[in-house]
Amino acid sequence: MERPELPLAQLHAFVVLAEELHFGHAAARLDIAQPPLSQQIRRLEDKVGHPLFDRGPRRVTLTPAGRELLPAARRALADLTAGLAAARAVGSGEAGRLRIGFAASLALTVLPGLLRTFRQRFPEVHLDIHEMTTAPQIAALHDETIDIGLLREPPADETELRFETVLSEPFVAVLPSAHPLSAGRTVRLSQLADSPFVLLPREAGPRLHDQITGLCAAAGFSPRIAQHAVEWQTVCALVRSGLGVSLAPASIRHIRLKGVAFRRIEPGTARTGVAVAWREGDQNPLVAHLLAAVGHDPAEEPPARRPSGRASRCSPRSR
Amino acid sequence: MERPELPLAQLHAFVVLAEELHFGHAAARLDIAQPPLSQQIRRLEDKVGHPLFDRGPRRVTLTPAGRELLPAARRALADLTAGLAAARAVGSGEAGRLRIGFAASLALTVLPGLLRTFRQRFPEVHLDIHEMTTAPQIAALHDETIDIGLLREPPADETELRFETVLSEPFVAVLPSAHPLSAGRTVRLSQLADSPFVLLPREAGPRLHDQITGLCAAAGFSPRIAQHAVEWQTVCALVRSGLGVSLAPASIRHIRLKGVAFRRIEPGTARTGVAVAWREGDQNPLVAHLLAAVGHDPAEEPPARRPSGRASRCSPRSR
DNA sequence: GCGCTCCATACGCCTAGAGATATCAAGCGG
DNA sequence: CCGCTTGATATCTCTAGGCGTATGGAGCGC
């Protein structure tokens, strides 16, 4: 990439003069006096090495060399204005791309509303949404494959990630409709002690898995896991087919599946949380925007990175 | 067309740094010290209003805004370097477009050699050649439809055009093979006094036409014109079919047509000239190049236009 | 010939910005 | 904890270039 030593001011003057073909008018459009314009053009011609205009007695004309340079100058100016505008839009978070990972169970609850409000506020922003369970989201956040995670029960030992709970919900028992316990409105956990369980594998989301087994332990038993499935949809289907019962966050009630009943757990104190996750100190303004959209106040955030002086330079830099 | 206030030096620094992602290396490539590079980038970021790079502790990365600006900056620089090179090539006459008008009778004589040598010397130059008779060439030169004319016997009263004879040739009589005069090797003009003539119309080329009728007058007769035709090809065809005889420049011998004979004129003093024509003071260097190719020495030319000071600015301007 | 239009030239002023050197600060590895 | 690497800051210098006003000079119309 070479560097042509052509000040943009001169190119601008050149383009305007090429349109006006009249030094006086062009100077007026450029809001300068006429002699400076003559100088601009002359300097440009000196740099090019050849005249760009024929100064006829009564009219100014482009030379062939000028005609050759004109489209390039136009394109360059247009590219730069457009690029500058785009960069500013992206920099201010009015445009760009945000990659979001989300747990499948949220596709029917928090996700749609979030997308809707965000799109309304930032129509120029492209949202890439990827369904993934908790553990892959953590990994994807670390290697910057996604910028935002929507997940359940994040691990507590993450130092470079931050989490904010956006929703807390109770657990429900997932039973086949034919199951005797589905007759009542609620189920005591201990009543499931002898039933086989269908659960997500622990690797998909260790914290949630541990929470479920912990609940069972509190109720005095250790769940016998008959089958693993990586999606709640599948869990419900397996429950319906009689493979076992399950414990799940209440929002999976949105999975309407004939032959499956959801029953509140007794006691109802145990709750599971849905959190947004992001990289601590992520400079991408879209991350902040999305956090704001889910109700997180960015002011609670410490500056994290670059605390020395110019931590936040998005607004006009102070010296 | 707006003017983005982005000095090209900064954009260049930006592009190089975006490629190197390392201030030291980028500065080395730009052949400056590292601190000035930091300043360039900073100034650019100030103008954009947002950071373009994330200065990580061990690595430099483009921000989304920087990624947005980068292609625009690249394109602008590439456009300008290319446009500048093209403008210089055109300005110096190494490239561009030259529009040439030529008389049909020259397509077989001077034109091919001229095109060949010119193309060899200036392969980047595109030649537009248009067949036209003398009068249209004069008109086309005036309204700048063509830059160069190749014509016969230009009018003498042209002030804004200049001519240079490149070829002088005698006249020949054009006769049907069956004509009694085609038996001899030469023909005296007076022998054609009673024959009907086929000629080009006077409007196509007044001087040549007048020259021919003048020759006849000198031989003691006024030619009886039986038929006009706008091309020599057609003239020959009409002569062959017995409509009449004709007088033509010798180079139409190249038109090989059975049944037509060409005979030298007695006395052979009368000659007709082929000339190049161009606009006086035409700045297009290709015109000068072509004139040189046909043997015209540009030094014989007075500066013509812009005699005040900077008449020839193609070389570095003197102040 | 006179004045008008239009572009070029001549000066003078002033600022942005590009460059260098010297120094500081943060992160990382031994 | 020290030292290396890497980028930021501070300060100074210098000049290209941008602008203005004043003036010159060529062509054209009346």
XYZ file of C-alpha atoms (C1' of nucleotides) in Angstrom:
698
model
C 0.000 0.000 0.000
C 1.624 3.176 -1.182
C 0.985 6.642 0.065
C 0.042 9.218 -2.516
C 0.917 12.619 -1.101
C -2.345 14.220 -2.089
C -3.979 16.265 0.663
C -7.680 15.632 0.715
C -8.329 19.360 0.717
C -6.776 19.578 -2.714
C -8.721 16.626 -4.015
C -11.902 18.132 -2.709
C -11.136 21.408 -4.417
C -10.334 19.494 -7.583
C -13.626 17.613 -7.568
C -15.674 20.717 -6.901
C -13.899 22.671 -9.595
C -14.369 19.799 -12.008
C -18.077 20.066 -11.330
C -18.348 23.819 -11.503
C -15.719 24.430 -14.175
C -15.497 27.952 -12.832
C -12.997 29.095 -10.247
C -15.225 31.742 -8.742
C -18.245 29.500 -8.305
C -16.176 26.599 -7.050
C -14.471 28.837 -4.522
C -17.874 30.033 -3.334
C -19.057 26.453 -2.925
C -15.921 25.651 -0.978
C -16.511 28.759 1.070
C -13.066 30.166 0.422
C -11.792 33.046 -1.688
C -10.781 32.479 -5.275
C -6.989 32.848 -5.014
C -6.622 30.048 -2.455
C -8.544 27.798 -4.807
C -6.165 28.637 -7.618
C -3.349 27.695 -5.293
C -4.941 24.403 -4.305
C -5.379 23.405 -7.902
C -1.929 24.520 -8.757
C -0.376 22.548 -5.927
C -2.304 19.495 -6.997
C -1.190 19.945 -10.586
C 2.387 20.265 -9.363
C 2.097 16.987 -7.478
C 0.524 15.197 -10.407
C 3.105 16.712 -12.690
C 0.640 17.750 -15.369
C -2.116 20.307 -15.747
C -5.560 19.051 -14.814
C -7.543 21.927 -16.250
C -7.357 23.907 -19.439
C -7.947 27.518 -18.533
C -9.639 28.747 -21.652
C -10.297 32.475 -21.917
C -13.985 32.022 -21.324
C -14.238 28.560 -19.940
C -12.373 26.039 -17.822
C -12.103 22.455 -19.072
C -10.706 19.240 -17.732
C -7.621 17.946 -19.475
C -7.451 14.240 -20.302
C -5.250 13.776 -17.247
C -7.847 15.541 -15.127
C -10.597 13.348 -16.511
C -8.495 10.373 -15.543
C -7.975 11.523 -11.995
C -11.513 12.700 -11.346
C -13.268 9.370 -10.803
C -10.480 8.153 -8.546
C -10.701 11.305 -6.462
C -14.459 11.006 -6.232
C -14.292 7.384 -5.177
C -11.640 8.072 -2.599
C -13.624 10.892 -1.027
C -16.838 8.904 -1.100
C -15.120 5.875 0.399
C -13.656 7.906 3.185
C -16.849 9.722 4.085
C -18.779 6.473 4.042
C -16.088 4.607 5.933
C -15.834 7.346 8.496
C -19.566 7.400 9.035
C -19.659 3.630 9.331
C -16.766 3.565 11.762
C -18.449 6.217 13.867
C -21.722 4.327 13.833
C -19.987 1.154 14.906
C -17.894 2.990 17.444
C -20.891 4.577 19.059
C -22.744 1.301 19.032
C -25.410 2.420 16.612
C -24.376 -0.216 14.125
C -22.334 -3.358 13.972
C -22.680 -6.983 14.908
C -23.311 -8.648 18.222
C -22.923 -12.391 18.674
C -25.170 -13.859 21.311
C -25.221 -17.371 22.683
C -28.358 -18.527 24.419
C -29.688 -21.586 26.190
C -32.367 -23.346 24.186
C -34.836 -23.064 27.029
C -34.717 -19.277 26.729
C -35.816 -19.226 23.118
C -39.385 -19.077 24.346
C -38.976 -16.764 27.323
C -36.470 -13.947 27.718
C -34.864 -14.071 24.268
C -37.717 -12.886 22.038
C -38.491 -9.828 24.097
C -34.849 -8.957 24.398
C -34.283 -9.185 20.670
C -37.362 -7.151 19.953
C -36.514 -4.245 22.227
C -32.889 -4.247 21.156
C -33.717 -4.251 17.475
C -36.141 -1.438 17.997
C -33.528 0.710 19.662
C -30.640 -0.293 17.370
C -32.050 -1.230 13.998
C -28.626 -1.027 12.337
C -27.148 -3.679 14.583
C -26.984 -7.199 13.271
C -27.607 -9.852 15.918
C -26.049 -13.283 15.458
C -27.772 -15.685 17.813
C -26.419 -19.140 18.474
C -28.151 -21.758 20.565
C -25.730 -23.426 22.949
C -25.743 -24.795 26.461
C -23.957 -23.175 29.367
C -20.508 -24.710 29.093
C -20.009 -23.981 25.400
C -21.160 -20.424 26.003
C -18.466 -19.946 28.620
C -15.892 -21.311 26.216
C -17.207 -19.190 23.349
C -17.038 -16.079 25.499
C -13.426 -16.828 26.322
C -12.287 -17.318 22.757
C -14.427 -14.405 21.623
C -16.720 -16.446 19.434
C -19.665 -14.758 21.105
C -19.946 -11.449 22.920
C -22.975 -12.142 25.082
C -24.176 -15.313 26.756
C -27.645 -16.042 28.035
C -27.283 -19.027 30.308
C -28.316 -20.777 33.467
C -26.378 -20.877 36.679
C -22.964 -19.692 35.569
C -19.908 -21.166 37.251
C -18.710 -19.074 40.160
C -15.021 -19.241 39.456
C -14.860 -17.162 36.289
C -12.567 -14.216 36.720
C -12.597 -12.751 33.205
C -16.327 -13.011 32.759
C -19.080 -11.177 34.495
C -22.648 -12.283 35.031
C -25.879 -10.584 35.854
C -29.009 -12.493 36.784
C -31.950 -11.417 34.725
C -34.549 -13.952 35.739
C -35.103 -16.307 38.649
C -37.586 -19.102 38.437
C -38.663 -22.102 40.498
C -38.250 -25.709 39.520
C -40.998 -27.908 38.214
C -41.282 -31.659 38.040
C -41.674 -33.072 34.573
C -43.957 -36.115 34.569
C -45.766 -38.262 32.066
C -49.459 -37.328 32.121
C -50.209 -40.874 33.079
C -47.989 -40.688 36.142
C -49.974 -40.912 39.393
C -48.268 -37.769 40.786
C -49.539 -35.664 37.913
C -52.967 -35.864 39.473
C -52.055 -33.363 42.193
C -51.236 -29.672 41.680
C -47.853 -29.910 43.393
C -45.274 -32.586 43.973
C -43.017 -33.116 46.922
C -39.515 -33.914 45.743
C -39.217 -36.928 48.012
C -42.104 -38.495 46.101
C -39.738 -38.778 43.092
C -37.075 -40.593 45.032
C -37.693 -43.932 43.389
C -38.378 -42.682 39.850
C -35.693 -42.845 37.172
C -34.548 -39.407 35.997
C -33.938 -37.896 32.596
C -31.513 -35.002 32.838
C -29.088 -32.909 30.836
C -25.537 -34.213 31.116
C -23.476 -32.489 33.734
C -20.980 -31.212 31.131
C -23.661 -29.116 29.461
C -24.122 -27.016 32.565
C -22.450 -28.193 35.763
C -24.019 -25.672 38.080
C -27.592 -26.387 37.060
C -26.947 -30.115 37.186
C -25.430 -29.846 40.628
C -28.324 -27.724 41.777
C -30.812 -30.364 40.692
C -28.954 -33.218 42.299
C -28.500 -30.993 45.351
C -32.253 -30.515 45.572
C -32.735 -34.246 45.498
C -30.074 -34.715 48.137
C -31.863 -32.194 50.331
C -35.015 -34.225 49.872
C -33.135 -37.266 51.064
C -32.288 -39.187 47.964
C -29.823 -39.346 45.091
C -31.536 -39.343 41.693
C -31.081 -42.417 39.563
C -30.313 -41.104 36.100
C -31.852 -43.310 33.455
C -31.008 -41.191 30.454
C -29.146 -38.039 29.396
C -30.344 -35.627 26.715
C -28.739 -32.379 25.626
C -31.930 -30.464 25.007
C -34.961 -29.880 27.165
C -37.152 -30.687 24.214
C -35.670 -34.135 24.147
C -35.974 -34.490 27.908
C -39.699 -33.847 27.679
C -40.082 -36.288 24.833
C -38.263 -38.963 26.800
C -40.364 -38.273 29.874
C -43.506 -38.606 27.814
C -42.386 -41.934 26.511
C -42.108 -43.121 30.092
C -38.334 -43.300 30.410
C -38.454 -41.353 33.635
C -39.234 -38.039 35.252
C -37.256 -34.843 35.397
C -36.672 -31.626 37.251
C -36.441 -28.475 35.192
C -36.648 -24.708 35.354
C -40.239 -23.512 35.216
C -39.833 -21.808 31.852
C -39.779 -25.128 30.057
C -43.522 -25.129 30.610
C -43.515 -23.241 27.328
C -42.707 -26.524 25.658
C -46.221 -27.658 25.021
C -46.070 -31.368 24.541
C -49.054 -33.632 24.838
C -48.613 -36.367 27.382
C -46.249 -34.361 29.604
C -47.295 -32.647 32.801
C -45.415 -29.951 34.718
C -46.021 -29.715 38.469
C -44.758 -27.185 40.948
C -42.229 -28.500 43.462
C -42.959 -28.504 47.172
C -41.242 -26.706 48.880
C -40.916 -23.971 46.270
C -37.922 -22.170 47.711
C -35.338 -23.537 45.312
C -34.911 -21.357 42.282
C -32.661 -21.340 39.305
C -31.369 -18.180 37.649
C -30.902 -17.060 34.099
C -27.958 -14.715 33.644
C -26.364 -12.622 30.954
C -22.667 -13.170 30.664
C -20.024 -10.979 29.040
C -16.305 -10.488 29.062
C -15.157 -8.172 31.769
C -13.866 -4.993 30.191
C -15.282 -5.690 26.764
C -14.952 -2.394 24.924
C -17.654 -3.178 22.389
C -20.350 -0.593 23.032
C -22.972 -3.008 21.795
C -22.301 -5.168 24.834
C -23.062 -2.247 27.083
C -26.172 -1.490 25.086
C -27.416 -5.009 25.414
C -26.693 -5.076 29.103
C -28.677 -1.904 29.448
C -31.494 -3.536 27.517
C -31.682 -6.338 30.070
C -31.642 -3.888 32.917
C -28.002 -3.880 33.882
C -26.696 -0.486 34.860
C -23.244 -0.048 33.325
C -22.344 2.416 36.063
C -22.039 -0.521 38.454
C -19.188 -1.727 36.268
C -15.682 -0.733 37.253
C -13.600 0.541 34.314
C -11.780 -2.816 34.377
C -9.268 -2.363 31.541
C -7.116 0.674 30.848
C -7.821 2.425 34.127
C -4.905 4.779 33.447
C -6.267 8.059 32.267
C -8.118 7.522 29.027
C -10.318 4.628 30.021
C -13.405 5.896 28.255
C -12.503 7.713 25.084
C -15.712 7.362 23.188
C -16.736 10.845 24.084
C -14.475 13.722 23.011
C -11.118 13.075 24.569
C -10.127 15.206 27.488
C -6.540 16.227 27.723
C -19.360 15.423 -2.083
C -18.279 15.950 1.487
C -14.776 16.367 2.723
C -13.626 14.032 5.460
C -10.811 15.724 7.326
C -8.586 12.686 7.373
C -4.996 13.338 6.340
C -3.755 10.578 4.108
C -0.650 10.219 6.243
C -2.828 9.125 9.126
C -4.790 6.726 6.992
C -1.596 5.239 5.711
C -0.297 4.798 9.225
C -3.617 3.252 10.171
C -3.537 0.743 7.349
C 0.032 -0.276 8.030
C -0.593 -0.646 11.729
C -3.714 -2.681 11.002
C -1.520 -5.021 9.009
C 1.345 -5.228 11.447
C -0.670 -4.992 14.648
C 2.507 -3.857 16.308
C 3.517 -0.232 16.779
C 7.226 -0.832 16.567
C 7.100 -2.884 13.393
C 4.599 -0.589 11.746
C 6.739 2.424 12.584
C 9.733 0.688 11.047
C 7.779 -0.025 7.876
C 6.699 3.594 7.736
C 10.290 4.578 8.336
C 9.501 6.769 11.307
C 10.073 6.427 15.024
C 7.462 4.800 17.194
C 6.178 7.840 19.116
C 5.088 9.737 15.978
C 3.135 6.669 14.932
C 1.344 6.621 18.254
C 0.460 10.245 17.651
C -0.799 9.638 14.140
C -3.064 6.879 15.330
C -4.233 8.934 18.213
C -5.046 11.918 16.029
C -6.976 9.669 13.714
C -8.881 8.153 16.595
C -9.668 11.639 17.838
C -11.103 12.569 14.456
C -13.124 9.410 14.205
C -14.270 9.878 17.742
C -13.666 6.297 18.794
C -10.685 4.059 19.374
C -9.613 2.055 16.360
C -7.265 -0.308 18.136
C -7.404 -2.214 21.382
C -3.980 -1.947 22.950
C -3.803 -5.236 24.771
C -0.830 -5.782 27.057
C 0.841 -8.159 24.634
C -1.013 -7.548 21.424
C -2.737 -4.833 19.448
C -6.146 -5.566 17.938
C -8.556 -3.735 15.705
C -11.760 -2.597 17.340
C -15.019 -3.146 15.441
C -14.894 0.509 14.436
C -11.373 0.033 13.124
C -12.420 -3.032 11.164
C -15.144 -0.892 9.641
C -12.797 1.871 8.612
C -10.004 -0.321 7.304
C -11.448 -1.389 3.945
C -12.534 2.165 3.184
C -9.065 3.457 3.965
C -7.470 0.776 1.823
C -9.754 1.479 -1.099
C -9.202 5.201 -0.854
C -5.437 4.831 -0.855
C -5.505 2.311 -3.677
C -7.842 4.498 -5.712
C -5.647 7.494 -5.276
C -2.396 5.750 -6.126
C -3.973 4.170 -9.180
C -5.698 7.371 -10.223
C -2.533 9.355 -9.758
C -0.524 6.906 -11.838
C -3.180 6.904 -14.547
C -3.371 10.684 -14.595
C 0.398 10.906 -14.873
C 0.449 8.372 -17.674
C -2.210 10.287 -19.542
C -0.587 13.594 -18.788
C 2.747 12.462 -20.106
C 1.111 10.953 -23.140
C 2.009 7.378 -22.311
C -1.632 6.415 -22.103
C -4.985 7.761 -23.080
C -7.119 8.012 -26.164
C -6.517 9.689 -29.477
C -9.316 10.172 -32.002
C -8.158 10.203 -35.587
C -10.139 10.976 -38.695
C -8.752 9.771 -42.012
C -9.645 9.865 -45.658
C -10.681 6.491 -46.982
C -8.016 6.559 -49.652
C -5.343 6.555 -46.940
C -6.517 3.315 -45.367
C -4.208 1.501 -47.755
C -1.232 3.851 -47.736
C -0.049 6.033 -44.890
C -2.516 4.954 -42.203
C -1.400 1.363 -41.516
C 2.244 2.222 -41.067
C 1.392 5.179 -38.889
C -0.812 3.116 -36.616
C 1.791 0.399 -36.365
C 4.667 2.608 -35.358
C 2.536 4.623 -32.970
C 1.145 1.549 -31.253
C 4.604 0.159 -30.889
C 5.859 3.281 -29.153
C 2.695 3.895 -27.076
C 1.012 0.572 -26.450
C -1.163 2.030 -23.690
C -2.767 4.545 -25.975
C -6.121 3.690 -27.447
C -6.595 4.910 -31.020
C -10.105 5.665 -32.249
C -10.017 5.881 -36.022
C -12.929 7.239 -38.022
C -13.113 7.248 -41.774
C -14.348 10.606 -43.067
C -13.715 12.899 -45.986
C -11.916 16.214 -45.722
C -14.754 18.580 -44.869
C -16.203 16.487 -42.027
C -12.707 16.137 -40.621
C -12.324 19.894 -40.500
C -15.644 20.181 -38.738
C -14.811 17.352 -36.340
C -11.520 18.999 -35.462
C -13.334 22.209 -34.665
C -15.920 20.676 -32.369
C -13.275 18.397 -30.847
C -14.823 15.178 -32.053
C -11.423 14.127 -33.352
C -7.942 15.235 -32.372
C -6.072 14.391 -35.542
C -7.141 14.533 -39.185
C -5.494 12.785 -42.115
C -6.830 14.488 -45.191
C -6.164 15.778 -48.668
C -5.624 19.365 -49.618
C -6.798 21.213 -46.551
C -8.524 24.565 -46.989
C -6.094 27.455 -46.690
C -8.228 29.735 -44.577
C -8.210 27.776 -41.344
C -6.793 29.863 -38.511
C -7.367 27.544 -35.559
C -6.084 24.452 -37.302
C -2.635 23.596 -38.415
C -1.591 21.269 -41.226
C 1.528 19.450 -42.163
C 1.955 17.690 -45.489
C 3.105 14.148 -45.029
C 2.838 12.847 -48.579
C 2.690 14.296 -52.064
C 1.586 12.224 -54.998
C 0.777 12.738 -58.661
C -2.616 12.302 -60.239
C -3.695 9.336 -62.284
C -6.486 8.928 -64.725
C -9.029 6.275 -63.868
C -10.300 4.520 -66.972
C -12.320 1.466 -67.827
C -9.947 -1.255 -69.128
C -11.880 -1.235 -72.363
C -11.272 2.476 -72.847
C -9.012 3.185 -75.856
C -6.734 5.437 -73.795
C -5.884 2.620 -71.372
C -3.781 1.110 -74.139
C -0.983 3.660 -73.595
C 1.208 4.016 -70.515
C 0.325 7.663 -69.959
C -2.578 9.910 -70.751
C -2.586 13.548 -71.664
C -5.327 15.368 -69.821
C -6.696 17.022 -72.897
C -7.497 13.576 -74.236
C -10.178 13.301 -71.540
C -11.838 16.561 -72.529
C -14.878 14.881 -74.055
C -15.294 12.066 -71.545
C -17.907 12.268 -68.802
C -16.342 12.417 -65.305
C -17.083 10.614 -62.056
C -15.851 12.636 -59.106
C -16.294 13.153 -55.400
C -18.762 15.965 -54.652
C -17.129 19.295 -54.002
C -18.501 19.420 -50.440
C -16.489 16.367 -49.474
C -13.216 18.141 -50.127
C -13.348 21.486 -51.889
C -9.644 21.919 -52.387
C -9.063 18.572 -54.027
C -12.123 19.052 -56.175
C -10.971 22.492 -57.239
C -7.521 21.145 -57.943
C -8.922 18.510 -60.274
C -11.145 20.928 -62.159
C -8.219 23.332 -62.228
C -6.077 20.681 -63.894
C -8.728 20.219 -66.535
C -9.019 23.959 -67.045
C -5.276 24.125 -67.537
C -5.661 21.427 -70.178
C -8.216 23.580 -71.925
C -11.539 22.072 -70.943
C -14.102 21.984 -68.177
C -14.967 18.455 -67.045
C -18.501 17.302 -67.611
C -19.493 15.594 -64.381
C -21.736 12.633 -65.047
C -21.934 11.303 -61.528
C -20.859 12.036 -57.926
C -19.744 9.420 -55.429
C -18.515 9.954 -51.866
C -15.903 7.196 -51.847
C -13.097 6.383 -54.228
C -14.138 2.769 -54.132
C -17.445 3.753 -55.615
C -15.803 6.030 -58.148
C -13.749 3.126 -59.446
C -16.797 0.883 -59.616
C -18.704 3.486 -61.590
C -15.779 4.007 -63.918
C -15.588 0.282 -64.510
C -19.258 0.148 -65.416
C -18.582 2.758 -68.114
C -20.264 5.761 -66.544
C -17.204 7.867 -67.166
C -13.544 8.446 -66.329
C -11.962 10.077 -63.331
C -8.888 11.841 -62.015
C -7.586 10.699 -58.669
C -4.545 10.734 -56.407
C -2.119 8.010 -57.289
C -2.576 6.105 -54.088
C -5.965 4.838 -55.189
C -4.010 2.427 -57.344
C -4.157 0.291 -54.240
C -7.779 -0.308 -55.020
C -7.372 -3.375 -57.148
C -10.516 -3.689 -59.177
C -10.754 -5.741 -62.344
C -11.813 -3.747 -65.345
C -10.316 -0.493 -64.138
C -7.024 0.928 -65.354
C -4.909 3.668 -63.792
C -2.683 5.734 -66.090
C -0.135 8.387 -65.247
C -1.070 11.917 -66.272
C 1.000 13.863 -68.788
C 2.406 16.334 -67.759
C 3.084 14.878 -64.293
C 3.830 18.094 -62.459
C 0.495 18.399 -60.696
C 0.524 16.715 -57.332
C -1.908 16.416 -54.503
C -0.853 16.377 -50.878
C -1.921 14.361 -47.852
C -1.696 16.316 -44.621
C -2.105 15.778 -40.919
C -4.343 18.320 -39.298
C -4.639 19.279 -35.647
C -5.955 22.066 -33.498
C -3.441 24.787 -32.984
C -2.358 24.790 -29.374
C -3.869 21.431 -28.540
C -2.376 20.536 -25.164
C -2.948 16.821 -25.547
C 0.531 15.311 -25.555
C -0.710 12.459 -27.698
C -1.209 14.918 -30.524
C 2.418 15.942 -30.285
C 3.438 12.308 -30.153
C 1.498 11.500 -33.258
C 2.873 14.510 -35.077
C 6.327 13.330 -34.176
C 5.444 9.905 -35.537
C 4.620 11.382 -38.938
C 7.809 13.361 -38.955
C 6.661 16.726 -37.718
C 9.109 18.435 -35.423
C 7.185 20.014 -32.537
C 9.946 22.584 -32.094
C 8.743 24.288 -35.249
C 5.508 24.951 -33.407
C 5.168 28.242 -31.591
C 3.728 27.930 -28.060
C 0.443 29.172 -29.533
C -1.794 29.241 -26.422
C -0.801 30.434 -22.975
C 2.339 32.175 -24.076
C 2.446 33.965 -20.724
C 5.071 32.330 -18.593
C 4.025 28.781 -17.880
C 3.311 27.637 -21.394
C 4.856 24.221 -20.878
C 4.227 22.931 -17.429
C 4.612 19.240 -18.001
C 8.100 19.273 -16.638
C 8.603 20.369 -13.025
C 7.294 23.855 -12.741
C 9.770 26.666 -12.432
C 8.871 29.438 -10.100
C -10.507 52.162 -25.901
C -12.762 51.226 -21.604
C -14.490 48.491 -18.411
C -15.824 43.980 -17.011
C -14.960 39.195 -16.049
C -12.026 35.786 -14.650
C -7.990 33.623 -13.417
C -3.016 34.033 -11.822
C 0.536 35.989 -8.838
C 2.633 38.016 -4.795
C 2.992 38.570 0.048
C 2.097 37.855 4.766
C 0.104 35.278 8.543
C -0.931 31.412 11.096
C -1.878 26.682 12.454
C -1.960 21.749 12.074
C 0.711 18.167 11.954
C 4.775 15.457 11.219
C 9.128 14.450 12.997
C 12.738 13.548 16.761
C 14.447 12.557 21.610
C 13.801 11.527 26.306
C 11.055 9.482 29.667
C 7.275 7.034 31.837
C 4.160 3.018 32.841
C 2.307 -1.491 32.557
C 2.598 -6.351 31.926
C 5.158 -10.409 31.816
C 8.806 -13.807 32.554
C 12.640 -15.526 34.983
C 11.963 -8.324 42.396
C 14.241 -7.081 38.256
C 14.542 -6.272 33.649
C 12.665 -6.647 29.073
C 9.245 -5.380 25.838
C 5.846 -2.358 24.247
C 3.151 1.460 23.939
C 2.012 6.290 25.855
C 3.391 11.021 27.105
C 5.920 15.204 27.157
C 8.338 18.675 24.725
C 10.462 20.872 21.012
C 11.252 22.021 16.122
C 10.153 22.795 11.649
C 7.589 23.358 7.551
C 3.915 22.521 4.273
C -0.098 24.332 3.293
C -4.197 26.904 3.931
C -6.285 31.504 4.015
C -6.650 36.389 3.254
C -5.916 40.954 0.737
C -3.965 43.356 -3.003
C -2.637 43.390 -7.631
C -1.617 41.925 -12.415
C -3.045 40.665 -17.039
C -5.602 38.557 -20.777
C -9.847 38.334 -23.446
C -14.328 40.013 -24.644
C -18.250 43.167 -25.359
C -19.898 47.652 -26.016
